[in-house]
Every structure is written in C-alpha cells, then in structure tokens.
Coordinates of C-alpha atoms in Angstrom, one line a residue:
Chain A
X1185 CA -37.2 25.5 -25.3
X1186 CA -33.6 24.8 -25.7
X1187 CA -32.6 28.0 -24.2
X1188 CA -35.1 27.8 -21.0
X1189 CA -33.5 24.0 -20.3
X1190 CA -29.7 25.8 -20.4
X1191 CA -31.6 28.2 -17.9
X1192 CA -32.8 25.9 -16.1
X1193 CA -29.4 24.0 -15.7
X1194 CA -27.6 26.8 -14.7
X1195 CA -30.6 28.3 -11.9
X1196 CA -32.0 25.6 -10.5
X1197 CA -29.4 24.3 -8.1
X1198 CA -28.0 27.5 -6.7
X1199 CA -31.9 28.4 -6.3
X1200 CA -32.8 25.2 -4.4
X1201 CA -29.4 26.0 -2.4
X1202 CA -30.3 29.6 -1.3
X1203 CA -34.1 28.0 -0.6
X1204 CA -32.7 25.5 1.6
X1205 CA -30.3 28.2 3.2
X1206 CA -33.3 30.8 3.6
X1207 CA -35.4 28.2 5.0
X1208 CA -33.0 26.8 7.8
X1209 CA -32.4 30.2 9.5
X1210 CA -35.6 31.4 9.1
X1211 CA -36.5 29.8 12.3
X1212 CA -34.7 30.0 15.5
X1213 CA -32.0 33.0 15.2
X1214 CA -29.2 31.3 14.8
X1215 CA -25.7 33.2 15.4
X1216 CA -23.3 32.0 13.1
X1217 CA -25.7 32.1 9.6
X1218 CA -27.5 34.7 9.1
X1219 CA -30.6 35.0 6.7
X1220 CA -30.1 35.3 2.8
X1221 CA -31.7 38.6 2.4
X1222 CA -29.9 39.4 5.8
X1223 CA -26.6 38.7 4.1
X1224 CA -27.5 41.0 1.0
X1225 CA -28.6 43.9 2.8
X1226 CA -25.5 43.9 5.2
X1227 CA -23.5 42.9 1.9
X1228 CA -24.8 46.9 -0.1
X1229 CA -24.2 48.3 3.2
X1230 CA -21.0 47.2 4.0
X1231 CA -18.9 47.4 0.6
X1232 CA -20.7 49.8 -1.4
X1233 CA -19.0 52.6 0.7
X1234 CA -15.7 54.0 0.3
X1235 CA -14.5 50.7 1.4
X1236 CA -13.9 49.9 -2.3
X1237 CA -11.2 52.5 -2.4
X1238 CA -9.5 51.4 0.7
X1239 CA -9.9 48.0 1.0
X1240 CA -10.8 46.2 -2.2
X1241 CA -9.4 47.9 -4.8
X1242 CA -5.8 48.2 -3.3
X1243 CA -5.9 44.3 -2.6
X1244 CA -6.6 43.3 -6.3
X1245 CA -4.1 46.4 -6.9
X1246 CA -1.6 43.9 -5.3
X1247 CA -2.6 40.9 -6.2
X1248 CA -2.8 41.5 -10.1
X1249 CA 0.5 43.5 -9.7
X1250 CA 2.3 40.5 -7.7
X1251 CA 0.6 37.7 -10.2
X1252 CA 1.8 39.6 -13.6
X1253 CA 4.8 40.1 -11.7
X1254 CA 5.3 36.2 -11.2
X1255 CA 4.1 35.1 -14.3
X1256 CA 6.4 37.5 -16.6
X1257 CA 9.6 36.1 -14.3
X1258 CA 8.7 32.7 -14.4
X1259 CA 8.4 32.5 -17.8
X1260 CA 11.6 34.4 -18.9
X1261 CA 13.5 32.4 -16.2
X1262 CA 11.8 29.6 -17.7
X1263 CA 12.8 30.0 -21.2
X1264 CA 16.4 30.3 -20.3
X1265 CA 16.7 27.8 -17.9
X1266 CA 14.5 25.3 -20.5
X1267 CA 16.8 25.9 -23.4
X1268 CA 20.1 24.9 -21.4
X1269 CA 20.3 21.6 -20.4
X1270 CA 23.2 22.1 -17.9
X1271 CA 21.7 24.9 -16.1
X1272 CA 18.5 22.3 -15.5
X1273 CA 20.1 20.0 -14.2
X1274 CA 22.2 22.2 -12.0
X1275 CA 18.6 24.0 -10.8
X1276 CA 16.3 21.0 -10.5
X1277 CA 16.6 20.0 -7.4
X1278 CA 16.7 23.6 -5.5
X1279 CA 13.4 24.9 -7.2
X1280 CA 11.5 21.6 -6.1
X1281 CA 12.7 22.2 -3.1
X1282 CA 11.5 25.9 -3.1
X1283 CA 8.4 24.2 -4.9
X1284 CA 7.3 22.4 -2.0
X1285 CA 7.8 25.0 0.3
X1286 CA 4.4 25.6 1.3
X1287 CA 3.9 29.6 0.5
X1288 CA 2.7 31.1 3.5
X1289 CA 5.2 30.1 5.4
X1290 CA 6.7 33.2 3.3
X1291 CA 4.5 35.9 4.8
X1292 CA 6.7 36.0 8.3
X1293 CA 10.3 35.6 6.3
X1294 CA 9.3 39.0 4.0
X1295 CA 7.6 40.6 6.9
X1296 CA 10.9 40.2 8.8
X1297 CA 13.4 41.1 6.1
X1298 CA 11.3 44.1 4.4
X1299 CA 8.9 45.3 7.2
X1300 CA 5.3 45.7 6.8
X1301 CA 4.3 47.5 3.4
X1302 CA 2.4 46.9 0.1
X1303 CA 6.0 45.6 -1.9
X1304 CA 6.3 42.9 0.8
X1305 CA 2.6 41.9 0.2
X1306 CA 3.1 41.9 -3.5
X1307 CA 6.5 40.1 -3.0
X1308 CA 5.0 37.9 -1.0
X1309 CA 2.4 36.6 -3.9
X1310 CA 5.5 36.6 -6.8
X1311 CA 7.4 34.3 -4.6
X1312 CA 4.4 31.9 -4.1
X1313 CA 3.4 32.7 -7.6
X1314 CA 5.9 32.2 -9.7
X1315 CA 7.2 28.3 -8.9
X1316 CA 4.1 26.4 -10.8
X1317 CA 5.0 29.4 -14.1
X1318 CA 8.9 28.8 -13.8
X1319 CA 8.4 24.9 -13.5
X1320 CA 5.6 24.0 -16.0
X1321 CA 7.5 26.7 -18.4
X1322 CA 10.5 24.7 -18.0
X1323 CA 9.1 21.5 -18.9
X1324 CA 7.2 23.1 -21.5
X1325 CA 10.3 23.8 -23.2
X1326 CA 11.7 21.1 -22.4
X1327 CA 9.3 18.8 -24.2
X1328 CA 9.2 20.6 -27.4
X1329 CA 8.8 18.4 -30.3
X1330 CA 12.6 17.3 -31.4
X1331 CA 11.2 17.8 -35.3
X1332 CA 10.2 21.2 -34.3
X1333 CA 13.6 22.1 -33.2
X1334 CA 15.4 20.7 -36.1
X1335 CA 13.0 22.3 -38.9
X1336 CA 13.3 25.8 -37.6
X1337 CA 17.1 25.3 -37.0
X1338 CA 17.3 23.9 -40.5
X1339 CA 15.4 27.1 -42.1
X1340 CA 17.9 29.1 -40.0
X1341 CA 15.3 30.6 -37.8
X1342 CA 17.1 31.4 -34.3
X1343 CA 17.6 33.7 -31.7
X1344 CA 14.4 35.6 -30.8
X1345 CA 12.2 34.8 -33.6
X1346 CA 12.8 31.2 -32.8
X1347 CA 11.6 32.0 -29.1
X1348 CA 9.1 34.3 -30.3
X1349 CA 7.8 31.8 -33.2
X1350 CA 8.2 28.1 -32.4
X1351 CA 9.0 27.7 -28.4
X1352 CA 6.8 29.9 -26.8
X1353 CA 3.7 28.7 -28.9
X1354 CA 4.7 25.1 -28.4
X1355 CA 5.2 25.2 -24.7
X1356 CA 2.0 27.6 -24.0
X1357 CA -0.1 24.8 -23.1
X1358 CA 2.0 23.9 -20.5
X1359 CA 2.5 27.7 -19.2
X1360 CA -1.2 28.4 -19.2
X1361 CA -1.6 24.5 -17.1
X1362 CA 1.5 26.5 -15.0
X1363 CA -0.7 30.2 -14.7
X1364 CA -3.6 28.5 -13.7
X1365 CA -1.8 26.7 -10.5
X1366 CA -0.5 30.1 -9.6
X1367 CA -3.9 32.0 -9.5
X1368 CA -5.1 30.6 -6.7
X1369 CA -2.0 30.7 -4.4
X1370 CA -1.6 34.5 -5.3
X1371 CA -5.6 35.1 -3.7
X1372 CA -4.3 32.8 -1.0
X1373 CA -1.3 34.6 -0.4
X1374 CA -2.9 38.5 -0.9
X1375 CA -5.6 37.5 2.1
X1376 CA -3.1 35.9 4.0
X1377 CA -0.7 38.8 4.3
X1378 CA -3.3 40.7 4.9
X1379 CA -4.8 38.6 7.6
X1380 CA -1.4 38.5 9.3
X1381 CA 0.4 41.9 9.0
X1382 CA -1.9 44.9 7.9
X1383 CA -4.3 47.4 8.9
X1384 CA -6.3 47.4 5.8
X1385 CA -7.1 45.2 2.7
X1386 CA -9.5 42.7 2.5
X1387 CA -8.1 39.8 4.7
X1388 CA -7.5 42.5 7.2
X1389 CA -11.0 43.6 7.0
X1390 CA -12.9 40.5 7.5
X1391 CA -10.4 39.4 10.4
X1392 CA -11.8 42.6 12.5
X1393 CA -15.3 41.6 11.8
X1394 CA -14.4 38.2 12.7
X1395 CA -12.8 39.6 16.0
X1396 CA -15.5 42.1 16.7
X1397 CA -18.4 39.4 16.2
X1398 CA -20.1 41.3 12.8
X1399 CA -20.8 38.0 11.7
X1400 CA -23.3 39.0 8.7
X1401 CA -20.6 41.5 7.8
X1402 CA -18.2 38.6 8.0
X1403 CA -19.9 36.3 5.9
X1404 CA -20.2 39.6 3.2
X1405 CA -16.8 39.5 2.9
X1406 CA -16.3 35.9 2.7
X1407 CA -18.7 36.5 -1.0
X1408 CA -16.3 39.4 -1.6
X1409 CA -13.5 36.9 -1.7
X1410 CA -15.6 34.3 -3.7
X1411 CA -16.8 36.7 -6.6
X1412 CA -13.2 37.7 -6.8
X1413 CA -12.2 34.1 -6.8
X1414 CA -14.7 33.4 -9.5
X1415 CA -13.8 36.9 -11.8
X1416 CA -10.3 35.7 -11.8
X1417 CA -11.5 32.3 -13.0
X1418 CA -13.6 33.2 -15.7
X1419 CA -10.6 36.2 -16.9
X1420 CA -8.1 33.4 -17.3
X1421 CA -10.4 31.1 -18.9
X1422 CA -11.5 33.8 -21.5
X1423 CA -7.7 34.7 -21.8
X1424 CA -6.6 31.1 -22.2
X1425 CA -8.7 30.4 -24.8
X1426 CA -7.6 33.1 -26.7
X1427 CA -4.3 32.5 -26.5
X1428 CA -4.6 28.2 -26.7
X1429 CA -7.5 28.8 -29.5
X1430 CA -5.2 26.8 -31.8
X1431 CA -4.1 24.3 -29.7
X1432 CA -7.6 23.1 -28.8
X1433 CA -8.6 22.7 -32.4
X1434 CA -5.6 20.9 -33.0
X1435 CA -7.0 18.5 -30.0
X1436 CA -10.6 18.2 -31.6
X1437 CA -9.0 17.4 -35.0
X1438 CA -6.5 14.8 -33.6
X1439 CA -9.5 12.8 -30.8
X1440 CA -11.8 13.0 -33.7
X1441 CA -9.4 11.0 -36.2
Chain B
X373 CA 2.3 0.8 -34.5
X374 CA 4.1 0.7 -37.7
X375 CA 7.4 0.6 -36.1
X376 CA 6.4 -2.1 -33.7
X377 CA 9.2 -4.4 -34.4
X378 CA 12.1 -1.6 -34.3
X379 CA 10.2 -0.5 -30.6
X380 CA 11.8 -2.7 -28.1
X381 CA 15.8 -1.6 -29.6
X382 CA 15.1 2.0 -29.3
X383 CA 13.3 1.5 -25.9
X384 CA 16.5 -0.5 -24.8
X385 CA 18.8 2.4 -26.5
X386 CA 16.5 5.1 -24.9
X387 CA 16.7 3.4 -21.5
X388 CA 20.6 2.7 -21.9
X389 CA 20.5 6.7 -22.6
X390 CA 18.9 7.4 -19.5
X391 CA 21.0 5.3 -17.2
X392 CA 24.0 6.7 -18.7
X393 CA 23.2 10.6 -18.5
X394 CA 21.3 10.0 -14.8
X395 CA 24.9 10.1 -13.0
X396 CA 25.7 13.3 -14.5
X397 CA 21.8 15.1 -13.8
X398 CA 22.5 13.5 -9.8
X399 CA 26.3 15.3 -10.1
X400 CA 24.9 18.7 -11.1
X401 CA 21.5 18.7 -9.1
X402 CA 24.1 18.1 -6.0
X403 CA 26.4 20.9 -7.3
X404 CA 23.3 23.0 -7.9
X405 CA 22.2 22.4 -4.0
X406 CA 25.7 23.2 -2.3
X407 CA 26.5 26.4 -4.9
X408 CA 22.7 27.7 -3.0
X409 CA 23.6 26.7 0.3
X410 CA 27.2 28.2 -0.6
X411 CA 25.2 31.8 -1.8
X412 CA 23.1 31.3 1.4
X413 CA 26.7 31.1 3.9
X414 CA 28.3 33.7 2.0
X415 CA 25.6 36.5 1.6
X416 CA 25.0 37.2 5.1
X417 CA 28.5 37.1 6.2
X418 CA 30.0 39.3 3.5
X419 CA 27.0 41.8 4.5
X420 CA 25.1 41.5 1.2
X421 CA 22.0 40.5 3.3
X422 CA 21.6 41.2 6.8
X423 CA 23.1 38.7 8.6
X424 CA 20.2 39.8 11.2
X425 CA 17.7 38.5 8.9
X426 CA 18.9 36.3 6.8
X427 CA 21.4 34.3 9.6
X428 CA 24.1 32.1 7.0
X429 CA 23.3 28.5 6.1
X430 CA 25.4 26.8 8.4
X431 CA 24.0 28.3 11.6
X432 CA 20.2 27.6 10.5
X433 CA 21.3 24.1 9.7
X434 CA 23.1 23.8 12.8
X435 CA 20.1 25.0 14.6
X436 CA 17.8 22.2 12.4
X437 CA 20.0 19.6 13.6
X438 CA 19.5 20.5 16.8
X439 CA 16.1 20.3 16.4
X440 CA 15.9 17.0 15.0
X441 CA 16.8 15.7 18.1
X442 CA 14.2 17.7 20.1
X443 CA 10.9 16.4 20.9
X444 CA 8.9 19.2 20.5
X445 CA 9.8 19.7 16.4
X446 CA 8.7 15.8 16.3
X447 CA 5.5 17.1 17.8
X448 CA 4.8 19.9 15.6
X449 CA 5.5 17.8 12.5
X450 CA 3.4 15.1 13.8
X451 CA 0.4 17.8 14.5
X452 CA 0.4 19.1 11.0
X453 CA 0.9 15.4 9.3
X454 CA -2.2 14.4 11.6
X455 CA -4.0 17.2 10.1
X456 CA -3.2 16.4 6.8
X457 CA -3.9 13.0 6.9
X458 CA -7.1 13.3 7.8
X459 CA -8.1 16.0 5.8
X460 CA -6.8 14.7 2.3
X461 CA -9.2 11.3 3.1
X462 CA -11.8 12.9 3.8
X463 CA -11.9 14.7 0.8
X464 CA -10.6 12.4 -1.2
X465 CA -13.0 9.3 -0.2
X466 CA -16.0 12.5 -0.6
X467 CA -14.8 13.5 -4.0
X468 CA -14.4 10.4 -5.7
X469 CA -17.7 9.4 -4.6
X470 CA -19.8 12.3 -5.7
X471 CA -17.7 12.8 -8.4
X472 CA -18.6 8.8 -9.8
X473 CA -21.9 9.6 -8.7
X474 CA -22.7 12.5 -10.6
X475 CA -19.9 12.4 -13.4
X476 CA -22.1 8.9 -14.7
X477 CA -25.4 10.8 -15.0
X478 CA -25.6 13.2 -17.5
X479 CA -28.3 15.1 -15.7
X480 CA -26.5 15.2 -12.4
X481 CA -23.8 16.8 -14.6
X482 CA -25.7 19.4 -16.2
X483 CA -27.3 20.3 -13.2
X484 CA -24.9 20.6 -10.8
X485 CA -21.9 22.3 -13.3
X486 CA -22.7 25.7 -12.3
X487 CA -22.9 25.3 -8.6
X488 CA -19.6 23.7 -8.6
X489 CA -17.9 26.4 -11.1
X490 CA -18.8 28.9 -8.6
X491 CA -17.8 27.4 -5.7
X492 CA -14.5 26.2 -7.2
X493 CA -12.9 29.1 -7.3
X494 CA -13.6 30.6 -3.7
X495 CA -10.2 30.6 -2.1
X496 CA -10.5 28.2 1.1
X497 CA -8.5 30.5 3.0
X498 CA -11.8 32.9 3.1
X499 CA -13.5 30.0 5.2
X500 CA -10.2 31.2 8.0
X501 CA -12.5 33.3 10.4
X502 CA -15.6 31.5 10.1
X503 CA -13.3 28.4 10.9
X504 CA -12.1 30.0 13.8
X505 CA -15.6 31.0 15.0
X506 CA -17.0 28.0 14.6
X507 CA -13.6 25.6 16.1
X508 CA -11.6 28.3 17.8
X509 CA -7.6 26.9 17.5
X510 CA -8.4 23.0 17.3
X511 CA -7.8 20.5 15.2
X512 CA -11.6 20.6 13.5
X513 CA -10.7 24.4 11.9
X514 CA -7.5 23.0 10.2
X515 CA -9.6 20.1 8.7
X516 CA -12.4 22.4 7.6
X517 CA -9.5 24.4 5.2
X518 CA -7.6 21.4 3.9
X519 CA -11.0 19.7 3.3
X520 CA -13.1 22.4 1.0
X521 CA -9.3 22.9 -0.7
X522 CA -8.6 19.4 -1.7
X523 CA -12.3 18.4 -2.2
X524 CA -12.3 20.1 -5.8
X525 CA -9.0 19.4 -6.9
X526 CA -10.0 15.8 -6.7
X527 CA -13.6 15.8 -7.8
X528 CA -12.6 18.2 -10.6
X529 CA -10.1 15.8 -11.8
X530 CA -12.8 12.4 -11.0
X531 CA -15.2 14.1 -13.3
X532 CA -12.7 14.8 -16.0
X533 CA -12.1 11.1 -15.7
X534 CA -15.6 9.9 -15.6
X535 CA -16.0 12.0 -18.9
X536 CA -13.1 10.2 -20.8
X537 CA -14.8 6.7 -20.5
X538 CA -15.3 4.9 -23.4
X539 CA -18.9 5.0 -24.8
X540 CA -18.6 1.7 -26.6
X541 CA -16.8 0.2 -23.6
X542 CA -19.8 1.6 -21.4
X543 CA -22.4 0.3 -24.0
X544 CA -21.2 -3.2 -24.2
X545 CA -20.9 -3.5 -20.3
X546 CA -24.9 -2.6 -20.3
X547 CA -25.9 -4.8 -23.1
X548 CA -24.0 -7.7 -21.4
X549 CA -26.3 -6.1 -17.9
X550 CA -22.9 -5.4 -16.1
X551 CA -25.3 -3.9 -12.8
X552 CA -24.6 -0.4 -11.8
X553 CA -21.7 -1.4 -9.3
X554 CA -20.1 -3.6 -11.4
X555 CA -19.8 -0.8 -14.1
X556 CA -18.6 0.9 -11.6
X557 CA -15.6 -1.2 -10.7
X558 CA -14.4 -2.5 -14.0
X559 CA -15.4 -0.1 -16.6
X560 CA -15.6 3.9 -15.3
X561 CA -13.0 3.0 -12.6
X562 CA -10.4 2.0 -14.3
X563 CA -10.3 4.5 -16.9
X564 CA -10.8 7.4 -13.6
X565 CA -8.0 5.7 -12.1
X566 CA -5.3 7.8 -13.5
X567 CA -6.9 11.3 -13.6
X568 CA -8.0 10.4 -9.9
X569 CA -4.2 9.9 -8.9
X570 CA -3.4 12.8 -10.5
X571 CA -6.0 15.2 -8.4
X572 CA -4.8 13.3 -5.2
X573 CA -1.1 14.7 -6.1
X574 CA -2.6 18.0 -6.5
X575 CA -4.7 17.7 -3.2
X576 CA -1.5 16.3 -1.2
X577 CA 0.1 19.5 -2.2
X578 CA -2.7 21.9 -2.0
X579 CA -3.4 20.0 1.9
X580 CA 0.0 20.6 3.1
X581 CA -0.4 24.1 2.1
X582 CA -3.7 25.0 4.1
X583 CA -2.4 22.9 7.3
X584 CA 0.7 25.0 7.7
X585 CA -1.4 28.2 6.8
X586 CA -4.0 27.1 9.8
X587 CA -1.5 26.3 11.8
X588 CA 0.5 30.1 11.0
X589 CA -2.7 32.2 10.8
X590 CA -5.5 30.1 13.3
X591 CA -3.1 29.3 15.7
X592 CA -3.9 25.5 15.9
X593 CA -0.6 23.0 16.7
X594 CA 1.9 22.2 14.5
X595 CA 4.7 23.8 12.1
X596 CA 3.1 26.6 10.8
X597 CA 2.1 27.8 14.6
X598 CA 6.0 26.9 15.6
X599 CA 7.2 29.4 13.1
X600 CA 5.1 32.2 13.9
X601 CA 6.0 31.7 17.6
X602 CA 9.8 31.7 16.4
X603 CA 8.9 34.3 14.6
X604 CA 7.4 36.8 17.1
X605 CA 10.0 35.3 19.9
X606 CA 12.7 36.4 17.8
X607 CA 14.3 33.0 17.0
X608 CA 15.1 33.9 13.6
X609 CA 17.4 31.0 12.6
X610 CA 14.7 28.5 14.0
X611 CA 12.3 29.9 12.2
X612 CA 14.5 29.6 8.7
X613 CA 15.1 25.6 10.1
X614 CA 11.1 25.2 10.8
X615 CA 10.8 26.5 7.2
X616 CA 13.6 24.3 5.9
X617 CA 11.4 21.5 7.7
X618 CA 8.2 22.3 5.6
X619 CA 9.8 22.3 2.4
X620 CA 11.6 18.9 3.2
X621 CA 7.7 17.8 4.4
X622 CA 6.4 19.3 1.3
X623 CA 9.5 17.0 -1.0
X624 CA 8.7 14.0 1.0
X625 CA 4.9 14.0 0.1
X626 CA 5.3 15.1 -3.7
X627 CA 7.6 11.9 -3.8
X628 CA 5.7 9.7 -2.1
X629 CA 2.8 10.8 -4.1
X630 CA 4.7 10.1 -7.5
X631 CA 5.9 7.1 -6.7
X632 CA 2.3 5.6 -5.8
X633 CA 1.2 6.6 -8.7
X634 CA 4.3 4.8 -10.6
X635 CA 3.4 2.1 -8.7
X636 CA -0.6 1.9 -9.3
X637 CA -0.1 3.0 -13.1
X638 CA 2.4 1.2 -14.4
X639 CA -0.5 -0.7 -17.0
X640 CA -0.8 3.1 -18.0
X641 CA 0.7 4.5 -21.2
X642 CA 1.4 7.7 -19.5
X643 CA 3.6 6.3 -17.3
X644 CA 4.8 3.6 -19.4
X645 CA 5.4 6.5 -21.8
X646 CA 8.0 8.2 -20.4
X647 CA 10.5 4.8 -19.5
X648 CA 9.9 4.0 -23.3
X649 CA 10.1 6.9 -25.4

C-alpha cells in the first residue's frame, strides 16, 4: 500500500500533465505543439541514428571535459588562494568582477582569440565554470573552524596531509554548494557555443531544425537537452552524497539535539 | 549562551578588528585590480597576446569612456535592464506564491516533487528556438528565458523555507485559529523570509545571465546583441568595453542585491552573525 502511494506520488502529475498536453492538440493541428505520441515517434527517429555519434556524444564529450576541467582548477586555485590571506585580498575584487561577468558573453571573446574548434568550446565552459568552484572553495577554506587549524597544527600535521586530511573535508560542503552552481552554466554554455559557432553538436542541431521549421524534431531535441539536464542532476546528487555522507549525519545529529 | 555576559566585549573587539584590517583588504583589492589592468596593458603590447585580439587595457577603457557618453550604450543597457526587471518579478511574485501555496500542504508537496525535479534541471537556454518561434527577436523571447531560469531558483529556495517552519510555532498559531492568511503573514513568512532573499540573489544573477544570452544568441536589443554586432563588425575593443559593461552590470546587481538583504535581515542571526562573531 505504502509502495503504490510513493507510486502514485511520483506518476500522477507528470501523467495528468502529458493527458492535458495530449488532449489540447488532439484537436485543431496546431503548429508549434505537436502531439505526445507525435513527439515520441519523431523523438526514436530522429536521435536513435548515428546522430548519437555525431552530435550527442561529442557535446557531453565537451561538456564533461570542460566541467572536470573547471572544477579541478577552481579548487586547486582555491586552496592556494584560501590558505593566504594576502593573496585574497589582493584577488577579491578582480574574480567578483570576473564573477559577474555574465558567461556567454565569453563565447564571441574565445571564438575571436582561438577560432572555431572543440578546445574553444570546452574553454569556453571552464571559464564560465570555474568562478562559483574557485569562489565557494575559497570561502570554504576560508571559514574553516579556527580549533580545527590549531589541533592539527599542534599534532604537527601540515603540508599535504593537512590539505588532504582536515581542509579539504572541512570546506567540501562548500565546494560541492560551489559544483552545483557550475553545472548548470557549463550545459548553458556547451548549447550556446554550439548555437552560435558550430556545424554540429546539439545546440547546433536543434538551431537548424528551428531554422528549417522541423518543429516536432525541435521539440525532440529540446527533451534531449532536458534528460541531459536531469542525468547531470541526479549524477551529482548521487556523487554528493557520497562524498558529504558524513557531513549530513553530522547535521541530523546536531538539529536533532 | 553561557558566555552571554563576555559577548558584547568580544563583539566590540571583533568589530574594532574589522575596522582596523578593512583599510588594508581596500589597499590590496585596489592593488590587486591595477596589477590586472597592468597584465592586461602590458601583454598585448609586449606581443605575449595578440594585440589584434586582445587590444591593451587602456585603449578598451578609452573606447568605454567614450561610450559612456554615447546614447546608444545608455540604450542597450537600458534594453537588457528592462528585460531583467521584468522578468526577475514575474518570477519571483509566481514563485513565492506557488511555492507558499504548495510548500504548506503536505500533499501539494508530495505530489508535485517529481514534476518539479524534472523540470528543474532543463537548461532554460533549450527553450532559445522555441522562443524565437514563438516571439521572433522581441522583448517577450528574452522574458520567456529569464522567467523559466529564475522561477526555480526562487521557488526551490521558498520551499526549502516553507519546510524550516517551526511545527510548534505552526501549531500554536492554529490552536489560537490564526486563519489561513494570517499564518501566512506572521508565522511561514517570516521564517521564508531569508531563504526567499537568498533565491532572489541567485535569480538576479541567473536573470542577468539569460538576458544578455537572448540578447547575443536571439538577437533581441540590448548588450548582449551590441557585442555580437561589435563582434561580427570587427570593433574588437568595443566589444572588450560592452563586456567590461556587463560585468560592471553584473557587480552592481550582486551589491544591490546584498545590501537589501542586509537591510531586510538585519533581525536575522545570519546576518547578525557575521558583524558579531
């Protein structure tokens, strides 16, 4: 009984969604939605092909390349920017800066300075990417408990087991708060390069069948972008758990007392 | 609490500290900012960098000077800010609504949670050529991105919020038949407050992002639309000041944004926190 109400939980909207979808086109032909079952069929056809090879697969290629790129760099520049004082203060206010820089506005400087080719695509994603990691890493180790510091400096632990052992765990909630910022703006940033300098890869892809009026075709790749959207979100949250698994009981324990 | 009585020295000591070593964080943030500008003018002249690319510092903040004083940069900015303005509300005044809505009823909740982790995650920017079917280059194709973007952000954080409230606060409001409104107001409100000002901050951010990335990939007016046409014309330092422009947007609204939420959460001991401790 339990089980068939979680069921029922998870269905029922997205059931009574596609219903309501199903049922609003299934009158007049309209242009611009097409039918459900319309959508699926045109949804096999058009990216079970060899499209995956060409089109999808290189995209998350660059994407996941570009985001572990990002998140590596952020947090090593993080660390050694976090653990100096001086060189924070002296970096602050230029990496807000580069913060707020919205990160598309990155796609025509790269295309410019490295021409139009997969490292400027990936580049393109580490530079958006890697601001939240670099920041939120910085604060991370910034914050670290003074107690902390002073125990493992007064049982001589230093150098990289002291990195290794007591700053990277304490500041991994806040580089995990840092990686989840950056996921999205790397998806953003792989379909916009796409979008505006390519001749294959997803963005590039749905843009033509935009342009060329394929508008079921263009609403398939609009779910290809979603279910990679979602996949991404339910690989970080498995990953973050794993790697946060103490800091959340720590949490329970400390709200239940 | 133990150490109430010692609290207020070590919050004067802690603010004395603060005001003493702030001179010296202003003195090195400033040194940080010329010794980039300084890499920037250098680079490109010693040949490091293309000079053809990457024009020195002082030429693209000549050229940003310049246009500061030109209407047409006024424009663009006041394009994208109109764009964003509207946007953020809508979503915001949508998302706090639903969000109160269904974050007080549990079955609301429940039955809604898996709709919303699914469509969370879809990147707005795939909503780009149904956008431009549906508005073609006007303003309503902008709104539609920064809209579905900053919509979660804040509803996400408004049902976090709605979560946290107290039960026995929420209890004793219904025994003492506090009507649905008024619980509203002074009991799930309050306690929303915060983590509602904090998905707003996120929002303003994630908002300026999709209207310059409209504006660049749509076509619509405003920066993002000034920098590709720089950009294909060839004006290469204008296109390093229109970028210069968005970040110093992008600075402006984060600070703005924080300084509301000083303002509105000062009661609030994460904000209180960090003067004190």
């Amino acid at each position: 009984m339990q089980v068939l109400k979680q069921i029922f939980y998870i269905v029922a909207l997205p059931l009574i969604l596609i219903g309501l979808w199903a049922l609003g086109t299934s009158g007049a032909k309209n242009f611009f939605v097409p039918t459900p079952a319309l959508l699926a069929e045109r949804f096999a056809a058009t990216w079970f092909t060899e499209r995956i090879f060409t089109d999808v697969l290189p995209s998350i290629g660059r994407l996941v390349t570009g985001v572990l790129i990002a998140i590596a760099l952020g947090i090593i520049i993080g660390l050694l920017i976090g653990l100096n004082k001086w060189l924070r203060d002296f970096t602050e206010p230029v990496f807000e800066f580069f913060r707020a820089i919205p990160p598309p506005v990155l796609v025509p400087v790269l295309m410019i300075i490295m021409g139009i080719n997969d490292s400027m695509k990936v580049a393109v994603i580490v530079f958006g990417c890697i601001w939240p990691v670099l920041l939120n890493t910085i604060e991370g180790v910034r914050s670290i408990d003074p107690v902390q510091n002073e125990t493992s400096r007064s049982y001589g632990i230093d150098g990289f087991a002291r990195v290794r052992y007591q700053i990277l765990p304490s500041a991994a909630p806040q580089i995990m708060a840092g990686v989840r910022q950056a996921l999205p703006i790397g998806l953003i940033l792989m379909v916009i390069s796409e979008m505006f300098a390519s001749s294959s890869g997803l963005g590039f892809t749905i843009v033509q069948f935009q342009r060329s009026f394929a508008i079921p075709e263009m609403w398939s790749g609009i779910v290809v972008l979603g279910l990679i959207g979602v996949a991404m979100s339910f690989i970080f949250q498995f990953i973050e758990r794993r790697i946060l698994r103490w800091y959340r009981g720590l949490k329970e324990v400390e709200n239940a007392s | 609490m133990t150490a109430n009585s010692a609290a207020p020295a070590t919050a004067r000591a802690a603010i004395k500290k603060r005001r003493s070593s702030s001179p010296r964080r202003l003195i090195l943030g400033v040194a940080g900012i010329i010794t980039f500008l300084l890499a920037w003018e250098i680079a490109p002249r010693v040949g490091l960098l293309p000079a053809r690319y990457l024009p020195p510092a002082s030429e693209v903040l000549a050229v940003f000077a310049q246009d500061l004083g030109m209407a047409s940069l006024w424009k663009a900015v006041g394009d994208t800010m109109l764009a964003w303005v509207i946007g953020l509300s809508i979503a915001v005044v949508a998302a706090t609504v639903i969000g109160l809505v269904v974050g007080m009823s549990p079955f609301l909740r429940k039955f809604t949670n898996s709709t919303v982790e699914f469509l969370r995650p879809i990147p707005s920017v795939a909503l780009i050529p149904l956008a431009v079917l549906l508005f073609g280059v006007k303003l309503e194709s902008s709104l539609m991105l920064i809209i579905y973007a900053s919509f979660w952000q804040v509803l996400i954080q408004t049902l976090y919020g709605v979560a946290d409230v107290d039960n026995v606060a929420m209890n004793t409001a219904k025994s003492y038949g506090f009507s649905y409104i008024q619980r509203v107001r002074d009991v799930v409100f309050p306690t929303v407050w915060p983590f509602l000002m904090t998905g707003i901050r996120l929002a303003a951010a994630v908002a300026l992002i999709l209207a310059i990335t409209a504006q660049l990939v749509i076509g619509s007016p405003g920066l993002g639309n000034e920098i590709s046409r720089a950009q294909s014309g060839g004006a290469i330092a204008g296109m390093y000041a229109l970028i210069l422009a968005t970040g110093l947007l992008g600075v402006l609204i984060n600070m703005v944004m924080r300084f509301i939420e000083k303002k509105t959460l000062g009661w609030h001991p994460s904000v209180r926190g960090e003067v004190v401790v």
